[in-house]
Tab-separated table of C-alpha atoms in Angstrom:
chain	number	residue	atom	x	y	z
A	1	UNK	CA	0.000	0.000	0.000
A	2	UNK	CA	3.122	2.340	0.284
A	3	UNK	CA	3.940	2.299	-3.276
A	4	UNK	CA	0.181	2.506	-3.511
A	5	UNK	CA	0.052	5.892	-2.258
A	6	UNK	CA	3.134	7.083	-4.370
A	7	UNK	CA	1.540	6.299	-7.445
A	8	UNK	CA	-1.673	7.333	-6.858
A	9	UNK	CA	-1.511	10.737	-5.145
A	10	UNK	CA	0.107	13.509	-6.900
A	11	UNK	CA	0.776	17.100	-4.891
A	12	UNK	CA	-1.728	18.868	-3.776
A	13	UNK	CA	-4.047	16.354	-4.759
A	14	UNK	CA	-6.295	16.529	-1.370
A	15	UNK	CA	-9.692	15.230	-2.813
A	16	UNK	CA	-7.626	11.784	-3.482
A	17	UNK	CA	-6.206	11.665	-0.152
A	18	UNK	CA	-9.058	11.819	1.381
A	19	UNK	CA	-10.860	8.054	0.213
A	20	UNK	CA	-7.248	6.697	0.416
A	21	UNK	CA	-7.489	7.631	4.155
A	22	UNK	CA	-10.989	6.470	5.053
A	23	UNK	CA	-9.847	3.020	3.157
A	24	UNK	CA	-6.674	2.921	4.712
A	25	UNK	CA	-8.654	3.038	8.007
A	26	UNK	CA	-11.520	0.608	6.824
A	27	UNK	CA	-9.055	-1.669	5.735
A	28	UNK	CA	-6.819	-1.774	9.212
A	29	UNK	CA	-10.033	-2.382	10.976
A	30	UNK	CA	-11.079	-5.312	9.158
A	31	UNK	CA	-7.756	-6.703	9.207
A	32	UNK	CA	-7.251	-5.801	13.081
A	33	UNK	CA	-10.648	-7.850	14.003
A	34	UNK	CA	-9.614	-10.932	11.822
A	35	UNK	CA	-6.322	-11.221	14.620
A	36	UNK	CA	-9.287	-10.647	17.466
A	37	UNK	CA	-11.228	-13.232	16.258
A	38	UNK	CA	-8.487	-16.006	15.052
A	39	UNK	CA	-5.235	-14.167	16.338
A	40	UNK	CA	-4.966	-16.653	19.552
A	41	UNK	CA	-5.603	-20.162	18.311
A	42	UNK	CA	-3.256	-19.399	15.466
A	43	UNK	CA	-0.420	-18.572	17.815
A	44	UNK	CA	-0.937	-21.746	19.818
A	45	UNK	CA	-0.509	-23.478	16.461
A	46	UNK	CA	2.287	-21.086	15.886
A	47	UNK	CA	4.256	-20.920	19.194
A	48	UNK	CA	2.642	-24.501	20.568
A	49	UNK	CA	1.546	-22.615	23.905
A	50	UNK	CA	-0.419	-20.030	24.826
A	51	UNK	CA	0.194	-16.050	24.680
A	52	UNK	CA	-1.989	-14.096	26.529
A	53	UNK	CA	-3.167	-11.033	25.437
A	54	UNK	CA	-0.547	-10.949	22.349
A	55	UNK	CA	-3.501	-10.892	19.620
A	56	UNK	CA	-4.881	-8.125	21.003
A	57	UNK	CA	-1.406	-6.550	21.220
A	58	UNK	CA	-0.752	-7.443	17.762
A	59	UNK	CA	-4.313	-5.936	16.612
A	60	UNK	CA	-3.635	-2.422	18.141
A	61	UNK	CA	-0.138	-2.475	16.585
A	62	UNK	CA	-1.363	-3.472	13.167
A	63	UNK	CA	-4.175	-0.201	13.179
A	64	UNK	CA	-1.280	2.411	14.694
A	65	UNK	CA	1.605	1.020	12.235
A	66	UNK	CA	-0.960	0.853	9.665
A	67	UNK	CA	-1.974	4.389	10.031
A	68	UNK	CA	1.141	5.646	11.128
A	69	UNK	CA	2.862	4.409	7.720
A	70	UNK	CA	-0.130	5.850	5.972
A	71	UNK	CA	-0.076	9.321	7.161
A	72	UNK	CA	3.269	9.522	6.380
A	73	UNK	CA	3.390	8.187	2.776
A	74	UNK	CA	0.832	11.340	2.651
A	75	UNK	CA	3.971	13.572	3.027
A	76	UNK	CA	6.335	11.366	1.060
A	77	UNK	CA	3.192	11.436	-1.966
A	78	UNK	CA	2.670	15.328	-1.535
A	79	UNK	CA	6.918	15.257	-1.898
A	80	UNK	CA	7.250	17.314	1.278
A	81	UNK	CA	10.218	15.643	2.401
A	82	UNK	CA	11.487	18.004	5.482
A	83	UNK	CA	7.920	17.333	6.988
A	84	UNK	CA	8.333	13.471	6.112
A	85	UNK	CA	11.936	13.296	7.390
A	86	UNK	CA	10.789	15.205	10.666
A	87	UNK	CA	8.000	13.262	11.765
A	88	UNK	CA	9.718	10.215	10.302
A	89	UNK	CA	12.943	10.469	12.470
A	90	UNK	CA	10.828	12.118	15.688
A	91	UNK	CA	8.630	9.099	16.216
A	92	UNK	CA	11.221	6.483	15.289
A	93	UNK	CA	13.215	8.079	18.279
A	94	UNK	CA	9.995	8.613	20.438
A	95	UNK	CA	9.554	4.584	19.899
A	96	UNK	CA	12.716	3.637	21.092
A	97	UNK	CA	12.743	6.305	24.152
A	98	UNK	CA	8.923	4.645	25.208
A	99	UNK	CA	10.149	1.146	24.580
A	100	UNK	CA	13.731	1.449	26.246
A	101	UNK	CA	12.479	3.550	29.241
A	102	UNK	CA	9.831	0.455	29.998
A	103	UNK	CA	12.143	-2.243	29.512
A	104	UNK	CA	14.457	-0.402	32.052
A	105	UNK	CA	11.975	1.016	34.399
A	106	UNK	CA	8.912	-1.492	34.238
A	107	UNK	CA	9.864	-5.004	33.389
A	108	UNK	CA	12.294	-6.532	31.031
A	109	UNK	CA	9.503	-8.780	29.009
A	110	UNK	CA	8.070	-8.851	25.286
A	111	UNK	CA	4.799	-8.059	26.921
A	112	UNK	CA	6.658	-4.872	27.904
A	113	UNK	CA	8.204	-4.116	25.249
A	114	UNK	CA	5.010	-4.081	22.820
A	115	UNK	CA	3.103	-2.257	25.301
A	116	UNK	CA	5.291	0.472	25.419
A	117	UNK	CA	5.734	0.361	21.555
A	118	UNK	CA	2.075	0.302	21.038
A	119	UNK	CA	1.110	3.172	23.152
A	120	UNK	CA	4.032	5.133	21.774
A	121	UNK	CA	3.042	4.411	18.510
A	122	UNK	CA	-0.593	5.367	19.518
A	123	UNK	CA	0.099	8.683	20.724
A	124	UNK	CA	2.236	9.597	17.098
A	125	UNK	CA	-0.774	8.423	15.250
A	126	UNK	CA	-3.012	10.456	17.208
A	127	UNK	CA	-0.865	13.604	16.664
A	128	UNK	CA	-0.615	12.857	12.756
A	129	UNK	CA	-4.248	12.189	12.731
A	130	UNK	CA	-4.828	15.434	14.363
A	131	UNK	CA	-2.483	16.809	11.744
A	132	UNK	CA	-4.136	15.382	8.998
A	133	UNK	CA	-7.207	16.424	10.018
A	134	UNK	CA	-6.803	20.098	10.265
A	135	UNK	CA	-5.071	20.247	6.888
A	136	UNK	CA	-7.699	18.290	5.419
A	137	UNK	CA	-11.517	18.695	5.402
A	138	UNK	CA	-13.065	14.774	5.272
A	139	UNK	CA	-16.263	13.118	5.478
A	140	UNK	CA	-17.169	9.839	4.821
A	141	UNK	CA	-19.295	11.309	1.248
A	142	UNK	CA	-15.472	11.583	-0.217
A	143	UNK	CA	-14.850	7.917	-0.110
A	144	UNK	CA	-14.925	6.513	-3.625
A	145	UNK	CA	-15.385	2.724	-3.670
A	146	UNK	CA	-14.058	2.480	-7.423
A	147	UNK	CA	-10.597	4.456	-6.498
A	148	UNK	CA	-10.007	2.547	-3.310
A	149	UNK	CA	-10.159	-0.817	-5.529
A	150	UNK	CA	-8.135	0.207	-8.294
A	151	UNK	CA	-5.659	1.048	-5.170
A	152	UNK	CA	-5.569	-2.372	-4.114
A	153	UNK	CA	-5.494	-3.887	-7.358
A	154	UNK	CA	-2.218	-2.313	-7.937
A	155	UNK	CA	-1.057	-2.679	-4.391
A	156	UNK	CA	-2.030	-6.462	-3.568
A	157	UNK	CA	0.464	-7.286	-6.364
A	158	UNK	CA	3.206	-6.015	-4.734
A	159	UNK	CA	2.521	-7.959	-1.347
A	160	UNK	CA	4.898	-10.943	-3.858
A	161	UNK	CA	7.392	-8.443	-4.476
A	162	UNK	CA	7.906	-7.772	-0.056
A	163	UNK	CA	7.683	-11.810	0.260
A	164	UNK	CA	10.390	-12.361	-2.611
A	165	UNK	CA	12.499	-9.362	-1.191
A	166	UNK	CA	12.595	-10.630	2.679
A	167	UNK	CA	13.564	-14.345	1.347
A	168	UNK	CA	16.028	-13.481	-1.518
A	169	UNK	CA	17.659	-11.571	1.954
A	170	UNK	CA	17.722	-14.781	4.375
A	171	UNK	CA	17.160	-17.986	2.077
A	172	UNK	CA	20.598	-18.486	1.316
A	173	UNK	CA	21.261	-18.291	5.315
A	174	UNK	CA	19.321	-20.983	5.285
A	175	UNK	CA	21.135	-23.323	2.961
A	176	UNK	CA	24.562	-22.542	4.074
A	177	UNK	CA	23.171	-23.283	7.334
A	178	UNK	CA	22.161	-27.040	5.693
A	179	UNK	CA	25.586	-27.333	3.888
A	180	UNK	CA	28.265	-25.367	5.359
A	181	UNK	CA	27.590	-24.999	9.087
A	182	UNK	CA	26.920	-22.032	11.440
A	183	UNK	CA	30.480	-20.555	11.431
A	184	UNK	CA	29.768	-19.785	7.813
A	185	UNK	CA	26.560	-18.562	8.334
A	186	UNK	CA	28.192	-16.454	11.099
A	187	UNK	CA	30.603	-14.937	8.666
A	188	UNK	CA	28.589	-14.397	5.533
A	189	UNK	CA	25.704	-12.618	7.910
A	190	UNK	CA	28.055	-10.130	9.071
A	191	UNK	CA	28.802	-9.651	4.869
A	192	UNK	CA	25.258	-9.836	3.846
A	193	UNK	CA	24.434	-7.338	7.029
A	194	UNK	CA	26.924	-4.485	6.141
A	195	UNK	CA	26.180	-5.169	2.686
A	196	UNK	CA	22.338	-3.705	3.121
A	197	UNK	CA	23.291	-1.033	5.981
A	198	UNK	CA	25.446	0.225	3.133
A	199	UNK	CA	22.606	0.133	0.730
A	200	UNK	CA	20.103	1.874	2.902
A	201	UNK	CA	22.332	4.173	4.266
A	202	UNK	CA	23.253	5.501	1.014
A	203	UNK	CA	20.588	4.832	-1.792
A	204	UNK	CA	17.191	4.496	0.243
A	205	UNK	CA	16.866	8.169	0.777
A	206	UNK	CA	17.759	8.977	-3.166
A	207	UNK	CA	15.237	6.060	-4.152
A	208	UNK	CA	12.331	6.571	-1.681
A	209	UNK	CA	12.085	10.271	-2.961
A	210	UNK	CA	12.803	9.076	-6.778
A	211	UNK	CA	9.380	7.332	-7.063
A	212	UNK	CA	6.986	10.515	-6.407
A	213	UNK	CA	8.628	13.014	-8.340
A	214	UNK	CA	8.690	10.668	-11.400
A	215	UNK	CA	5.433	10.097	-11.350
A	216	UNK	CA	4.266	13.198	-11.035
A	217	UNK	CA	6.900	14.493	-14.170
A	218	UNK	CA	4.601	11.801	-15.865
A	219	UNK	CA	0.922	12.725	-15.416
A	220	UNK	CA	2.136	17.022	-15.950
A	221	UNK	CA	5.132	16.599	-18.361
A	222	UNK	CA	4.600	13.259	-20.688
A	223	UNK	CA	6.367	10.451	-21.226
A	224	UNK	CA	9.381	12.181	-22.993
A	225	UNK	CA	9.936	14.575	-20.156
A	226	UNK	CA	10.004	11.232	-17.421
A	227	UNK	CA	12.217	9.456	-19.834
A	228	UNK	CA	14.737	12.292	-19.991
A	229	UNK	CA	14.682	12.855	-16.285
A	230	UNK	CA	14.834	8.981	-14.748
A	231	UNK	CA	18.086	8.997	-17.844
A	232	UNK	CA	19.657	11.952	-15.572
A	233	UNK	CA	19.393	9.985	-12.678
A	234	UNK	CA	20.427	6.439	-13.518
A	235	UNK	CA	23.350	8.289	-15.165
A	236	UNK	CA	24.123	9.885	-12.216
A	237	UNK	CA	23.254	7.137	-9.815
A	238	UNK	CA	25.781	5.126	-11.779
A	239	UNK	CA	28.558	7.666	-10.800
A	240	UNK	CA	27.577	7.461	-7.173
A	241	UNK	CA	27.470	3.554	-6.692
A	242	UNK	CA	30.784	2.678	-9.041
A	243	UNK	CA	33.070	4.327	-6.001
A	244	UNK	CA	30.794	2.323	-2.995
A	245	UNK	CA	31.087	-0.773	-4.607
A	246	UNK	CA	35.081	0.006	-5.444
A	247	UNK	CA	35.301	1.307	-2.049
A	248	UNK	CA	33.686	-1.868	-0.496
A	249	UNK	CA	35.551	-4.067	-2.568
A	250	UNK	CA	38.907	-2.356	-1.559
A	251	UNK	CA	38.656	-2.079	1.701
A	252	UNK	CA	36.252	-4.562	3.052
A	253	UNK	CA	38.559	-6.530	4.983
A	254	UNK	CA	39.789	-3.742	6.629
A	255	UNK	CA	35.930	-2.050	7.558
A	256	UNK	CA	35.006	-5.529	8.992
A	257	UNK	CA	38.019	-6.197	10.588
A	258	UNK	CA	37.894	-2.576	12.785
A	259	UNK	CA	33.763	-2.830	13.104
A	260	UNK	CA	34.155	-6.275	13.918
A	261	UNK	CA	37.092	-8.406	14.854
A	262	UNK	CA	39.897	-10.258	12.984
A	263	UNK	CA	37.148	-13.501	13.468
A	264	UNK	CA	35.508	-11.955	10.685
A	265	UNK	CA	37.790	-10.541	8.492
A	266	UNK	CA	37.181	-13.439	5.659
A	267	UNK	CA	33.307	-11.549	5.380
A	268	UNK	CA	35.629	-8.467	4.016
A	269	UNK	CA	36.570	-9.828	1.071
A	270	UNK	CA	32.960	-10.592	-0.034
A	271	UNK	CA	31.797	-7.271	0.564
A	272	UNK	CA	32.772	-6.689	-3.205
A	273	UNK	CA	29.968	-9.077	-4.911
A	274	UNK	CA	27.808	-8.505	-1.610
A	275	UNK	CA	27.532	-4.768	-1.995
A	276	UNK	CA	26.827	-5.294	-6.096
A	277	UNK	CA	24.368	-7.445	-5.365
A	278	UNK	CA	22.390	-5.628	-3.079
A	279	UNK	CA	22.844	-2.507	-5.373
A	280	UNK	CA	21.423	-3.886	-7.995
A	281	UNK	CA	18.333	-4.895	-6.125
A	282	UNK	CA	18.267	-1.266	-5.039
A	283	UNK	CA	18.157	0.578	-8.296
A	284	UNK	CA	14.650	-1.182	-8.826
A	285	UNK	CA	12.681	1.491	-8.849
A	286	UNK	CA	14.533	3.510	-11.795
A	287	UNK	CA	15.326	0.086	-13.909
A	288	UNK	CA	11.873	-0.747	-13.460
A	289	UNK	CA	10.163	2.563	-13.497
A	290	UNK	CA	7.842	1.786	-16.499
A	291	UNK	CA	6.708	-1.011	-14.803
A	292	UNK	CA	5.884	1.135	-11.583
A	293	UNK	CA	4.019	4.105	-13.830
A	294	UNK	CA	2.418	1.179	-16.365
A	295	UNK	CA	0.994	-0.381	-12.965
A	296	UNK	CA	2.044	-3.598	-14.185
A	297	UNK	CA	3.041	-4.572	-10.326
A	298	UNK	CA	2.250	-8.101	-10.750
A	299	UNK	CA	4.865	-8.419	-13.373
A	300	UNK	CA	7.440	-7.048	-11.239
A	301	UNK	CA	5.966	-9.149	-8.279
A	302	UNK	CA	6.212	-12.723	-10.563
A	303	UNK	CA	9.584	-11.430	-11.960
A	304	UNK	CA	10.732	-11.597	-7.923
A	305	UNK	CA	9.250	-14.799	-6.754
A	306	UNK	CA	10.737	-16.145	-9.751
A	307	UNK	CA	14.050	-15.338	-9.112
A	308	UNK	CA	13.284	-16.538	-5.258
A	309	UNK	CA	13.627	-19.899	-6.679
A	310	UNK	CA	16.420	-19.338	-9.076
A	311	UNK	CA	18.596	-18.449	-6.209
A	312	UNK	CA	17.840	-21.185	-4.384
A	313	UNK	CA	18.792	-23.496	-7.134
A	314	UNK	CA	21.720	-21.540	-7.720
A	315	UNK	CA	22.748	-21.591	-3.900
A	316	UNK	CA	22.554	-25.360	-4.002
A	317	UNK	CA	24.850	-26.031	-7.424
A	318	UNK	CA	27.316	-22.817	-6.142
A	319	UNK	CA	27.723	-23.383	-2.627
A	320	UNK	CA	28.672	-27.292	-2.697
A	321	UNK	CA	31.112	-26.072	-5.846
A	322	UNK	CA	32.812	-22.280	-4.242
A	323	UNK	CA	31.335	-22.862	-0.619
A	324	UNK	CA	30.338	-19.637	1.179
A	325	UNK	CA	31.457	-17.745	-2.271
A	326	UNK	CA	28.884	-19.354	-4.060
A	327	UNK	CA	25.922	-18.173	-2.814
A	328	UNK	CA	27.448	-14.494	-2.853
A	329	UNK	CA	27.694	-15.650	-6.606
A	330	UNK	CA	24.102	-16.929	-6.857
A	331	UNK	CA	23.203	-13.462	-4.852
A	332	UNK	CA	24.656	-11.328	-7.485
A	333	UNK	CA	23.617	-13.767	-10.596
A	334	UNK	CA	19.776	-13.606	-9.195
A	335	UNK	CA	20.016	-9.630	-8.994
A	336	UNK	CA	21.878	-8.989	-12.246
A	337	UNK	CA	18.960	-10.789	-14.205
A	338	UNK	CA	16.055	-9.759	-12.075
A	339	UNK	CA	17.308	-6.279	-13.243
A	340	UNK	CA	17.883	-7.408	-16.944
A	341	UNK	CA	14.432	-8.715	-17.576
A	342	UNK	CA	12.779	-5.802	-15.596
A	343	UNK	CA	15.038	-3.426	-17.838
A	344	UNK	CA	13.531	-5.259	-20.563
A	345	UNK	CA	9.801	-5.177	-19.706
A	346	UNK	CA	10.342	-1.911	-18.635
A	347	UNK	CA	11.548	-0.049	-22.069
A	348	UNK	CA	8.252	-1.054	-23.267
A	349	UNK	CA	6.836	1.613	-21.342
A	350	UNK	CA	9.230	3.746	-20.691
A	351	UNK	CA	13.112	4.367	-22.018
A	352	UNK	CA	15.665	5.100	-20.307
A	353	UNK	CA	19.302	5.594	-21.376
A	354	UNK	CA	23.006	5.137	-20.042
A	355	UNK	CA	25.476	7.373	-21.960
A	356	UNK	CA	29.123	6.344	-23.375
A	357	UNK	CA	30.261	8.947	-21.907
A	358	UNK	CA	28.553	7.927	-18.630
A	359	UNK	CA	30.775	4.795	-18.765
A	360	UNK	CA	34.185	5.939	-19.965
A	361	UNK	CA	34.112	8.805	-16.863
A	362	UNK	CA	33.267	5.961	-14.816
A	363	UNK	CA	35.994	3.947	-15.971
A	364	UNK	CA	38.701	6.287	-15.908
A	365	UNK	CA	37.515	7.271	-12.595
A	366	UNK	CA	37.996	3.772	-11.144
A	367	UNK	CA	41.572	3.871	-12.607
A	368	UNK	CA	42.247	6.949	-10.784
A	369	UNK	CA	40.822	5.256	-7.621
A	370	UNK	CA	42.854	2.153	-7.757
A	371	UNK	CA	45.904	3.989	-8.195
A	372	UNK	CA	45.258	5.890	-4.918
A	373	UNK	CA	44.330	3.346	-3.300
A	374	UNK	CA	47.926	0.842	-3.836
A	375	UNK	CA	49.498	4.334	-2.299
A	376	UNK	CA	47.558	4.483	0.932
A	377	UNK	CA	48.639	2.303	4.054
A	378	UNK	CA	46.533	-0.497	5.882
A	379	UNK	CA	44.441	1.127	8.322
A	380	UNK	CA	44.420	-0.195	11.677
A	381	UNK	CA	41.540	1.854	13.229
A	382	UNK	CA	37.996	2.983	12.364
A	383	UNK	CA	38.769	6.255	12.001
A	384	UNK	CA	41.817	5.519	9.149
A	385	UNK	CA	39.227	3.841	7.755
A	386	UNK	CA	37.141	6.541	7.033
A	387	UNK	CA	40.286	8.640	6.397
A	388	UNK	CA	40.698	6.339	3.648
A	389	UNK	CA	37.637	6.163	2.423
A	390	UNK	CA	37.016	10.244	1.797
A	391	UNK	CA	40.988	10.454	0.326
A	392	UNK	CA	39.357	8.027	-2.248
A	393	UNK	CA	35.821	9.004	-2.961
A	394	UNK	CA	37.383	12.300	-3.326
A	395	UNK	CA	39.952	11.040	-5.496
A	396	UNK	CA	36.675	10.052	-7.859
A	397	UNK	CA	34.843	12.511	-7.376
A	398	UNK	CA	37.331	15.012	-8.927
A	399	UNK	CA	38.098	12.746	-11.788
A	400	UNK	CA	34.068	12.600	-12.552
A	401	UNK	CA	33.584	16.720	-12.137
A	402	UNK	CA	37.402	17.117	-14.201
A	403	UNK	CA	35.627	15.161	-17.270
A	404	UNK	CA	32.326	15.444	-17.191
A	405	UNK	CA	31.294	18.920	-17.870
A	406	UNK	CA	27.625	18.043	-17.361
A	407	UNK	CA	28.414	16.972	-14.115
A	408	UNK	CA	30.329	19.666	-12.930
A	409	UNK	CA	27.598	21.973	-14.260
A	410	UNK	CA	25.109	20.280	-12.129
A	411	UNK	CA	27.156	20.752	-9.164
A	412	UNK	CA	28.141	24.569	-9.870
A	413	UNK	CA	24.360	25.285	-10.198
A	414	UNK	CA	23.579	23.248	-6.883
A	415	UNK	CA	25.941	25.114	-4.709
A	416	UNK	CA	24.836	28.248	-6.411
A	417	UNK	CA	21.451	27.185	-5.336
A	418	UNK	CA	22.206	26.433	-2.023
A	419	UNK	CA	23.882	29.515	-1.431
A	420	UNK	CA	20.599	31.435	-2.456
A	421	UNK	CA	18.707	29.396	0.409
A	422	UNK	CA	21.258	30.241	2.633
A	423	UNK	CA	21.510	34.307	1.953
A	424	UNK	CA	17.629	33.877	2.181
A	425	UNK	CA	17.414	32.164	5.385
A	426	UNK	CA	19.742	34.558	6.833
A	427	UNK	CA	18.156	37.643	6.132
């Protein structure tokens, strides 16, 4: 229902917002009494003993999370991003404070601990209710039947495309578990881990803000105007994610080893096809933006599951022939196709276009980054790390603005920008 929201609710589009909200809250409800009614027989079959009270726990949470999420997809759709960032980051950290504070103060028990999380989570839904509702003028004559279906029927799709996601990240745990043992497991988890902190830490800001502003480019500006701007940004996303997966492929060993210990350092040196991997997958939403503005979900959805059970079959040949290597190798086989075919389907719909030049910058950039890096030292702490790490991104970076003019044109007019802002602010 989050990328739901995104494609159906353009800025400023408040007569929309208001049947997605009345559905939203229909919908978590209906879903909420279902886990009343069945919610504790199925964890006795679940858990194989009794859980007091948990169903209703897990009831409450699903209405506040549900809302919760929805109110703030509202700012995320309307592309308001300081509000979205605010409340986002204020109630994450009001969550933790509640939940922490009863562990420590109350008891140290799940019951606790989802107490505390649902009434903190209550209280931010109640405050983002009460925002929503003096912004926006509803009644119950706004909600549209029709729109709220043609909401799901994009949006149930995509429930495949969460399931595929969440076992393409712990399936091949699994089977190296079966084959290998769980010191393996042990090391590639602390790979696989760092591998997605990277990823989110870096591209799920960029891509969670892509989606909105595309689609709106599309219903105002055309198909030709969306084309040229999801280009600019795979071009430029390119630039940004050759240096992290150079970077992690460089100095891997060395990240794990001071984040870690020397018991792990062997995960470093499969940071490399880890961190492509995981890259690819993230880069979804611009491969596959046709898809996405087509509403062909359930393509994108099968295209997932799909490759669910390729990389199973490829963890099964690859691991019993390269060991813990192999399913890294499955990992980034099962990405690098599920982004193929998506590419594929996806030019149908909409085109989008990786420059020569693009490539060559990239390249020579790289060059320039390797031959900085056999100068530096080992680094023994976190911090020479990181030293290491900006010496070389920087090192790329200036290669990139030194030969590609529309790059360095792009940043002149940002700063330029952003001093504007700045003489504004402080006036």
């Amino acid at each position: 229902m989050a990328s739901t929201t995104i494609r159906k609710i353009r800025p400023r589009s408040r007569p929309i917002i208001r049947p997605f909200f009345f559905g939203t809250v229909a919908f978590a409800l209906f879903t909420a009494l279902l886990v009343v009614l069945f919610g504790k027989p199925l964890f006795v079959w679940l858990f194989d003993q009794d859980l007091p009270g948990f169903h209703y726990l897990l009831a409450g949470l699903i209405v506040t999370g549900t809302l919760y999420a929805r109110l703030l997809n509202f700012y995320r759709a309307s592309q308001r991003t300081i509000s979205y960032n605010i409340a986002m980051v204020a109630s994450r950290f009001t969550i933790l404070a509640v939940s922490l504070s009863a562990i420590l103060l109350i008891a140290g028990t799940i019951k606790v601990y989802y107490t505390s999380i649902l009434a903190a989570e209550t209280v931010i839904m109640v405050v983002l209710v009460g925002i929503f509702l003096s912004q926006s003028r509803v009644s119950l004559a706004s909600f549209s039947a029709s729109f709220f279906k043609s909401c799901l029927r994009f949006g149930f799709p995509l429930i495949g495309f969460e399931l595929g996601y969440l076992l393409l990240k712990s399936v091949d745990r699994y089977i190296i578990q079966f084959m290998l043992g769980s010191e393996a497991v042990a090391v590639f988890s602390v790979a696989s881990n760092m591998g997605h902190y990277m990823k989110d830490l870096i591209l799920f800001p960029l891509m969670y803000a892509l989606t909105p502003i595309y689609i709106e480019i599309w219903h105002e500006k055309g198909r030709e105007a969306t084309s040229r701007f999801v280009s600019a940004v795979a071009n430029i996303s390119l630039l940004v994610l050759i240096p992290i997966f150079l970077l992690m492929a460089l100095l891997g060993r060395e990240l794990i080893v001071v984040l870690a210990s020397e018991k792990y350092a062997s995960a470093g040196d499969l940071l490399g096809v880890i961190v492509a991997a995981t890259l690819l997958w993230a880069l979804l939403p611009i491969y596959a933006s046709g898809l996405y503005i087509a509403k062909k979900t359930q393509i994108i959805s099968f295209t997932v599951l799909v490759c669910v059970l390729l990389d199973v079959a490829l963890n099964l040949v690859f691991v019993r022939w390269w060991g813990i290597w192999g399913s890294c190798y499955a990992a980034l086989l099962t990405c690098f196709l599920l982004a193929a075919y998506l590419s594929y389907r996806s030019r149908h719909y909409l085109k989008i276009t990786i420059h020569g030049k693009t490539l060559a910058v990239g390249l020579a950039a790289s060059l320039v980054l390797y031959g900085v890096a056999a100068l530096l030292p080992d680094a023994g702490h976190f911090l020479g790390v990181v030293f290491k790490m900006a010496i070389l991104g920087l090192a790329f970076a200036g290669t990139v603005l030194l030969l590609h003019g529309e790059v360095r044109r792009m940043v002149v007019t940002g700063l330029a920008h952003g001093k504007r802002l700045l003489r504004s602010s402080l006036r």
